Coordinates of C-alpha atoms and ligand atoms in Angstrom, one line a residue:
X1 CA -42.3 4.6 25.3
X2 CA -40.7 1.2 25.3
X3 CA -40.4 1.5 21.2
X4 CA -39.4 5.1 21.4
X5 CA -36.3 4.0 23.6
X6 CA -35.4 1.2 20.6
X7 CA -35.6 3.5 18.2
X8 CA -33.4 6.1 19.8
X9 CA -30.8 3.2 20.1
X10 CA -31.0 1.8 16.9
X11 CA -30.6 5.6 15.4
X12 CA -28.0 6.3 17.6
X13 CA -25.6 3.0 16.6
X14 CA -26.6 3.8 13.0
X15 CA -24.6 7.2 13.7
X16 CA -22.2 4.9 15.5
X17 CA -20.8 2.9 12.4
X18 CA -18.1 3.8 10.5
X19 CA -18.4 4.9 7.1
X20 CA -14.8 5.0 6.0
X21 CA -12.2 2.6 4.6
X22 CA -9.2 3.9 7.0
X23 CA -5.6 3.3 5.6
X24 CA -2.7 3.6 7.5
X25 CA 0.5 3.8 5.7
X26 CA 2.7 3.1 8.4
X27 CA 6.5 4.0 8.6
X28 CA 8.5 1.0 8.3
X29 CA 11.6 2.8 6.8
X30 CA 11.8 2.2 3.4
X31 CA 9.6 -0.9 3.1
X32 CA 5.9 -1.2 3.0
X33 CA 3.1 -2.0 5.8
X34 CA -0.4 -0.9 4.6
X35 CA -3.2 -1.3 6.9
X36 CA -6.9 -1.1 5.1
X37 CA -10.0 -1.4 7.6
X38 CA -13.1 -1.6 5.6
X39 CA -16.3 0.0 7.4
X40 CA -17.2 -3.7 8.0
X41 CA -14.4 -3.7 10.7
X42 CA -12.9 -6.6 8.3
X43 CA -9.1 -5.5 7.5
X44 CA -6.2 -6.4 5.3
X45 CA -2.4 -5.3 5.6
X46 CA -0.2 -5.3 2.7
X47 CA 3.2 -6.7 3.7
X48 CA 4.8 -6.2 7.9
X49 CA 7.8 -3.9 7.3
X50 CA 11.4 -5.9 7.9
X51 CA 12.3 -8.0 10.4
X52 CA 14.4 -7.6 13.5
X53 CA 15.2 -4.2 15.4
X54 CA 13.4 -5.8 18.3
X55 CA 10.0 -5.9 16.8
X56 CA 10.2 -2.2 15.3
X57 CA 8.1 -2.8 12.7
X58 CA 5.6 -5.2 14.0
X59 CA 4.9 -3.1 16.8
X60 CA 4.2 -0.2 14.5
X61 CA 1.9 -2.4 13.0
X62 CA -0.3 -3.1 15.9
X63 CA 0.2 0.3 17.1
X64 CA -1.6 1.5 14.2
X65 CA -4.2 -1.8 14.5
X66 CA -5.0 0.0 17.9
X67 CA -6.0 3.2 16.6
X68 CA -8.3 1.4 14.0
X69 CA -9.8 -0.7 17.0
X70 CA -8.6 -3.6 15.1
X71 CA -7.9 -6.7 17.1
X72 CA -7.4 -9.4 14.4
X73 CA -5.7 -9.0 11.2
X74 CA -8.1 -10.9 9.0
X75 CA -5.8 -11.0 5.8
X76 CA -2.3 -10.1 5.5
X77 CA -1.4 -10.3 1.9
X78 CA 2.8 -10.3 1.2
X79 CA 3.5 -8.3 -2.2
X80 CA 6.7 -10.7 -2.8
X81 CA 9.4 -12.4 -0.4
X82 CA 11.8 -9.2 0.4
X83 CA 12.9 -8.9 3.9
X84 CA 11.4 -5.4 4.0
X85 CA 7.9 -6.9 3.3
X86 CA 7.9 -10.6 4.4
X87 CA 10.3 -9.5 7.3
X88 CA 8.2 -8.4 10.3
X89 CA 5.7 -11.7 9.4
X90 CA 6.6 -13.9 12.2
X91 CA 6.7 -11.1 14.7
X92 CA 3.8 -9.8 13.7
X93 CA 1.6 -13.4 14.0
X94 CA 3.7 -13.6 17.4
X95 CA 1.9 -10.8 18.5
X96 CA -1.7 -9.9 17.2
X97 CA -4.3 -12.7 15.5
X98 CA -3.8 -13.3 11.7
X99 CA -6.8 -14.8 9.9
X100 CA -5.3 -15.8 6.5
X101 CA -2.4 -14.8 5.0
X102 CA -2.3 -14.4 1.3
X103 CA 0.5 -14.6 -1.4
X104 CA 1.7 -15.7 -5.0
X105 CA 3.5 -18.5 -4.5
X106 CA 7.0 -18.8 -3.5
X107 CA 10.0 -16.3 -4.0
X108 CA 12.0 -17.1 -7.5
X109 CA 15.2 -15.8 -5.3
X110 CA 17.3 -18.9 -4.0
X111 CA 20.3 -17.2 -1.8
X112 CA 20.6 -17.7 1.5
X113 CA 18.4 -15.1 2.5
X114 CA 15.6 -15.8 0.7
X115 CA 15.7 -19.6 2.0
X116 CA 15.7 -17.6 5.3
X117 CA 12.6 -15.5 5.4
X118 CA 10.9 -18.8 3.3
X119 CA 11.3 -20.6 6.4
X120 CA 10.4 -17.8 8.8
X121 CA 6.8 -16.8 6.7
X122 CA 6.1 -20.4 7.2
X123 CA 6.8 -20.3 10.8
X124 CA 4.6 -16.9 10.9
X125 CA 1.6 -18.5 9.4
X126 CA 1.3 -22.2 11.8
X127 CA -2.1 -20.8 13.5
X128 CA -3.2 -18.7 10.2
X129 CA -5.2 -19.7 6.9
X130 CA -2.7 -19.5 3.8
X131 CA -4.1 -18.9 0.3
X132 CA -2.2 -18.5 -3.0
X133 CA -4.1 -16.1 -5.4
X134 CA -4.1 -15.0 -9.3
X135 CA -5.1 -12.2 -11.3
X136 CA -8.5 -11.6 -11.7
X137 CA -8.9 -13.2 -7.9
X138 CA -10.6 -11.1 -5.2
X139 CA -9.6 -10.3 -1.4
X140 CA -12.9 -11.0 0.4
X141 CA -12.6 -8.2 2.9
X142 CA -16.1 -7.3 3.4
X143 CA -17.3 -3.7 2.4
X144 CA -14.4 -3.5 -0.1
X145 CA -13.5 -4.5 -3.4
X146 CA -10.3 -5.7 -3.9
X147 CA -8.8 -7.3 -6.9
X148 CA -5.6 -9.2 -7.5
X149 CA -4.2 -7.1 -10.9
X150 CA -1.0 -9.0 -11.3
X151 CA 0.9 -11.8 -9.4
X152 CA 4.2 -14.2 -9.7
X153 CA 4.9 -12.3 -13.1
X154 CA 1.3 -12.8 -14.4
X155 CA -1.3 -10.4 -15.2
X156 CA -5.4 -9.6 -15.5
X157 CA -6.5 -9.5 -19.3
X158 CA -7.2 -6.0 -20.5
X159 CA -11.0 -5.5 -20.5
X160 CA -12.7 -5.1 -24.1
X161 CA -13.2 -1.2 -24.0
X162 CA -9.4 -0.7 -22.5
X163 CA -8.5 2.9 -23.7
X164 CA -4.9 2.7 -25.0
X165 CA -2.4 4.9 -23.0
X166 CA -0.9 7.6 -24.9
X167 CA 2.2 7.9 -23.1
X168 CA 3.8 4.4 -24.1
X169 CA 5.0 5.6 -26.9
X170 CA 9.2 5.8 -27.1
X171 CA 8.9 4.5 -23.6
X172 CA 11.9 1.6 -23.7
X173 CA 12.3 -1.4 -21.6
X174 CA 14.5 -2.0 -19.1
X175 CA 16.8 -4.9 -18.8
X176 CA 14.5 -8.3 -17.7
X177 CA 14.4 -8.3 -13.4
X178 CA 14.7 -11.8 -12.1
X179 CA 14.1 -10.7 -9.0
X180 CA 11.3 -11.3 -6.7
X181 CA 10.1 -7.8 -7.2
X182 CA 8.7 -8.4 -10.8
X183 CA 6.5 -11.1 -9.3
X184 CA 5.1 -8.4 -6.5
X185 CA 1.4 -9.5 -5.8
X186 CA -0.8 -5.5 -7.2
X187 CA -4.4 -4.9 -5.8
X188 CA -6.4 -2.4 -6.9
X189 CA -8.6 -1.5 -4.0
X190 CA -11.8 0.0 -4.4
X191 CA -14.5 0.8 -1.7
X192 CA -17.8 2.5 -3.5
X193 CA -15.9 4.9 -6.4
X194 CA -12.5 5.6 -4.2
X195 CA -10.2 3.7 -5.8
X196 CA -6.5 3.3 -4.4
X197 CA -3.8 0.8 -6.4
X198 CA -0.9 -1.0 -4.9
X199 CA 1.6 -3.0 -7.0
X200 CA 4.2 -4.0 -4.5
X201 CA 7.9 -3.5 -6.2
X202 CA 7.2 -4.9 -9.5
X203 CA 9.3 -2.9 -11.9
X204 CA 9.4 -1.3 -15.3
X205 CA 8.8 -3.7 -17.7
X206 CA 5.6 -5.6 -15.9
X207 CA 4.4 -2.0 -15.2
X208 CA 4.8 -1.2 -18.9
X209 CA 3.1 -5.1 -19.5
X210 CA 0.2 -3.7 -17.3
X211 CA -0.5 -0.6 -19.6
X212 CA 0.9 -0.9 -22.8
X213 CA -0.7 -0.7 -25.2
X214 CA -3.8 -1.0 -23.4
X215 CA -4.7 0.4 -19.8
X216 CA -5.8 -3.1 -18.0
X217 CA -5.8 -1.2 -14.7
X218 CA -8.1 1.9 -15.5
X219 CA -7.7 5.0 -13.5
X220 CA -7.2 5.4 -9.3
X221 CA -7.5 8.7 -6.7
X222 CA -4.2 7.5 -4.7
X223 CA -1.2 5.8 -6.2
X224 CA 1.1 4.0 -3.7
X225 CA 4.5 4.7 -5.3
X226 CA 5.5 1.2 -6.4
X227 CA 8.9 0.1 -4.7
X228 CA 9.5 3.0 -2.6
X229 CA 9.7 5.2 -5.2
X230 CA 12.5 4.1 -6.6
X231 CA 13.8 4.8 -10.4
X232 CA 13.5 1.2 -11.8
X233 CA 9.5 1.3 -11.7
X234 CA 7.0 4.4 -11.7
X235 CA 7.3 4.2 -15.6
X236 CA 5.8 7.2 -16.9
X237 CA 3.1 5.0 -18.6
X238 CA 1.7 3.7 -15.5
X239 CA 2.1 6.8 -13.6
X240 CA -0.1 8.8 -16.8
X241 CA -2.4 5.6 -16.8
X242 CA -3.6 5.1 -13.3
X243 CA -3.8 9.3 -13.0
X244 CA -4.2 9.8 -9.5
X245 CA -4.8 12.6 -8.3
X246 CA -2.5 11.8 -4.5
X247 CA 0.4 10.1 -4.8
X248 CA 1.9 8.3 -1.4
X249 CA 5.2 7.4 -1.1
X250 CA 6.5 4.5 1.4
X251 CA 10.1 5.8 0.9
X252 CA 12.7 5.8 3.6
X253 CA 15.3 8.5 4.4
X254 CA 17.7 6.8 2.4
X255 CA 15.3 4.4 0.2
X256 CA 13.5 5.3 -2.5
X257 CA 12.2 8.9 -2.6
X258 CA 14.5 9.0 -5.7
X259 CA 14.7 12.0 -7.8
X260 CA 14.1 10.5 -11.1
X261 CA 10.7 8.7 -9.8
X262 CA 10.0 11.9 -7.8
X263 CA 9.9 14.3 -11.0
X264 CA 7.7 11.6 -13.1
X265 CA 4.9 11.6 -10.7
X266 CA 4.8 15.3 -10.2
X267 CA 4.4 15.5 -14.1
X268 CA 1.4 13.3 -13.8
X269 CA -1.5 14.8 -15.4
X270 CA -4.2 15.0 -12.4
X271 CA -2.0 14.7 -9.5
X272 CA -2.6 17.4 -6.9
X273 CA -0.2 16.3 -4.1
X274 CA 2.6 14.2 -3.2
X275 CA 2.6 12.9 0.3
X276 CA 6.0 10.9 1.7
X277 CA 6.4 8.3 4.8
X278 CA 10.3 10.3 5.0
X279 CA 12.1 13.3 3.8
X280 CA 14.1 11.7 1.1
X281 CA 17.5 13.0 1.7
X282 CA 18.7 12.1 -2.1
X283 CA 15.9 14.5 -3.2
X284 CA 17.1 17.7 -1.1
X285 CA 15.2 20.5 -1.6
X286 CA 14.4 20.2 -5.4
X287 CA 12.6 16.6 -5.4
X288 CA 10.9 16.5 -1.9
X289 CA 7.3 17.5 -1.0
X290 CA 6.5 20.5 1.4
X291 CA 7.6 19.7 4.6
X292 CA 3.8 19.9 5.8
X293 CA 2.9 16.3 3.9
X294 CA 6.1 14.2 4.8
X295 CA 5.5 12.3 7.8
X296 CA 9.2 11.9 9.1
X297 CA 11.6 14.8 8.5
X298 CA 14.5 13.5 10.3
X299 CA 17.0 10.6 9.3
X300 CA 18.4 9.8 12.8
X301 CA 15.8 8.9 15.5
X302 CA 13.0 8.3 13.7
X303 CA 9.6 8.5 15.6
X304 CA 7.7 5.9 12.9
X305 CA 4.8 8.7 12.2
X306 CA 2.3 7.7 9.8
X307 CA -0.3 9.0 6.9
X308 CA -3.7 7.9 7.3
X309 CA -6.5 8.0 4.7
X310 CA -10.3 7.8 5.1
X311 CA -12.2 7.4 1.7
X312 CA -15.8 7.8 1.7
X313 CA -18.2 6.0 -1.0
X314 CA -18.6 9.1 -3.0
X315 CA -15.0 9.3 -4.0
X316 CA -13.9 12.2 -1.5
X317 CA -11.2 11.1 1.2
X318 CA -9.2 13.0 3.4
X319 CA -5.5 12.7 4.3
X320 CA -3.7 13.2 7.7
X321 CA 0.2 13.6 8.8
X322 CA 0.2 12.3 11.7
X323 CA 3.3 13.8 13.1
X324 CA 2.0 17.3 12.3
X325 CA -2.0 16.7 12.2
X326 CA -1.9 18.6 8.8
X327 CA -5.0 17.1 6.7
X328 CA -6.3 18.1 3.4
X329 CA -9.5 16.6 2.2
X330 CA -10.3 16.1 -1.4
X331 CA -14.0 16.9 -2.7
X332 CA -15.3 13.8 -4.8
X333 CA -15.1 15.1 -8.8
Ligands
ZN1 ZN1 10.6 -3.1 -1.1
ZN2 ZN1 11.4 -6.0 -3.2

């Protein structure tokens, strides 16, 4: 009897575990806050949304930690040193437990501003582990598979069988981005075949860099729109290269969400829907998705509604608005 009674409770806290990686794309107005929580429990958050606005963003954050039951941040990686990614950092660390934080090295910016959220990330990470990682480096967060793609302007070598992407072709460069953005720290996250890539703000020509000629990245099911969706990256190469079959956009009302980038990834080969953080009011009604996968609809008052994501092993995952509980799962192929 004894041994019957174990058994039911090891079976029933066997049905008990989680068996998703959860992502939270979290609406931080037109800057980026990506919560992962691998079915370990383990999680990571890519970049805390700006700073100021008492705590707006930060408390987002741990709002969205509290519907993941997550009670320690174990990594907090910063794409690059922008205030709408390194800007919630200190209030964030104020406020829930950071194990590490992870970055690529200092911002290449020197104005004033930059100087300022320099000295403020250090402040954030006085009771936190720092690490400063590479290409080819991994993000230990147990259960997943995460891997540094590109990082302070520096890239993973293209693998020996890297199919060549067709769409480079007459694709021209832009004009060389000294800017922090081209230095934006990518992952490409994977948890069993579900892969999901990440590239911070880093712009045309390092996107082109990470796909032409070659494809070093391979292909992905969701495609965070690098820098908001704004027109100086989602090159049509990388767009055509990564194939994904959902696009998410971390636009704002007025951020990102711009026509240009809007029309490229609709064209991609693959992709099946477009899901956006806001209504981009520069899109109107030609370059906006249905109103039933935008999370926030209205510019003034914004209520900070969400996406979430759970992935399962086999490749499926499933995709929630969380304003209007609107989800659409997508079979594994
Ligand atoms: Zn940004
Ligand atoms: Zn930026």
């Amino acid at each position: 009897m004894r041994c019957a009674i174990l058994l039911l409770i090891s079976c029933l806290s066997v049905f008990a575990a989680k068996k998703t990686l959860d992502v939270y794309f979290i609406d931080v107005e037109g800057g980026q806050a990506t919560l992962f929580v691998s079915p370990s429990g383990q999680s990571m958050l890519v970049d805390t949304g700006w700073p100021g606005m008492n705590a707006r963003d930060a408390l987002r954050i741990i709002a969205a930690a509290k519907k993941a039951d997550v009670k320690k941040i174990d990594y907090v990686v910063i794409s690059h040193h922008h205030a709408d990614h390194v800007g919630g950092a200190k209030q964030l660390a104020e406020r829930i437990p950071v194990g590490m934080f992870i970055d690529k090295g200092p911002s290449v910016e020197t104005t004033a501003q930059a100087k300022e959220l320099a000295q403020m990330y250090e402040e954030a990470r006085a009771k936190s582990q720092h690490r400063v990682v590479k290409p080819g480096d991994t993000i230990p967060v147990k259960g997943l598979d995460i891997k540094v793609v590109t990082a302070d302007g520096q890239m993973i070598a293209a693998p020996a069988n890297a199919p060549q992407t067709p769409s480079c072709a007459g694709v021209q460069k832009d004009k060389e981005d000294l800017s922090d953005n081209a230095r934006s720290l990518g992952v490409i996250v994977q948890y069993g075949k579900f892969k999901l890539a990440d590239l911070g703000d880093l712009t045309w020509n390092k996107e082109l860099e990470l796909v032409c000629p070659a494809n070093r990245l391979g292909t992905v099911d969701v495609y965070l729109t690098t820098h908001h969706g704004l027109a100086a990256s989602n090159t049509p190469p990388i767009v055509t290269a990564l194939k994904p079959r959902v696009a998410i956009m971390n636009n704002g009302a007025r951020k990102g969400g711009m026509p240009a980038a809007w029309k490229i990834i609709k064209a991609s080969p693959g992709l099946e829907d477009i899901w956006q953080i806001h209504f981009s009011v520069a899109g109107g009604t030609e370059t906006n998705a249905p109103d039933t996968f935008i999370a926030n609809l209205e510019e003034q008052n914004d209520q900070g509604h969400y996406i979430h994501l759970a992935a399962n092993q086999d490749g499926s995952f499933t995709v929630t608005n969380s304003r209007n509980k609107y989800t659409k799962t997508y079979p594994a192929k």
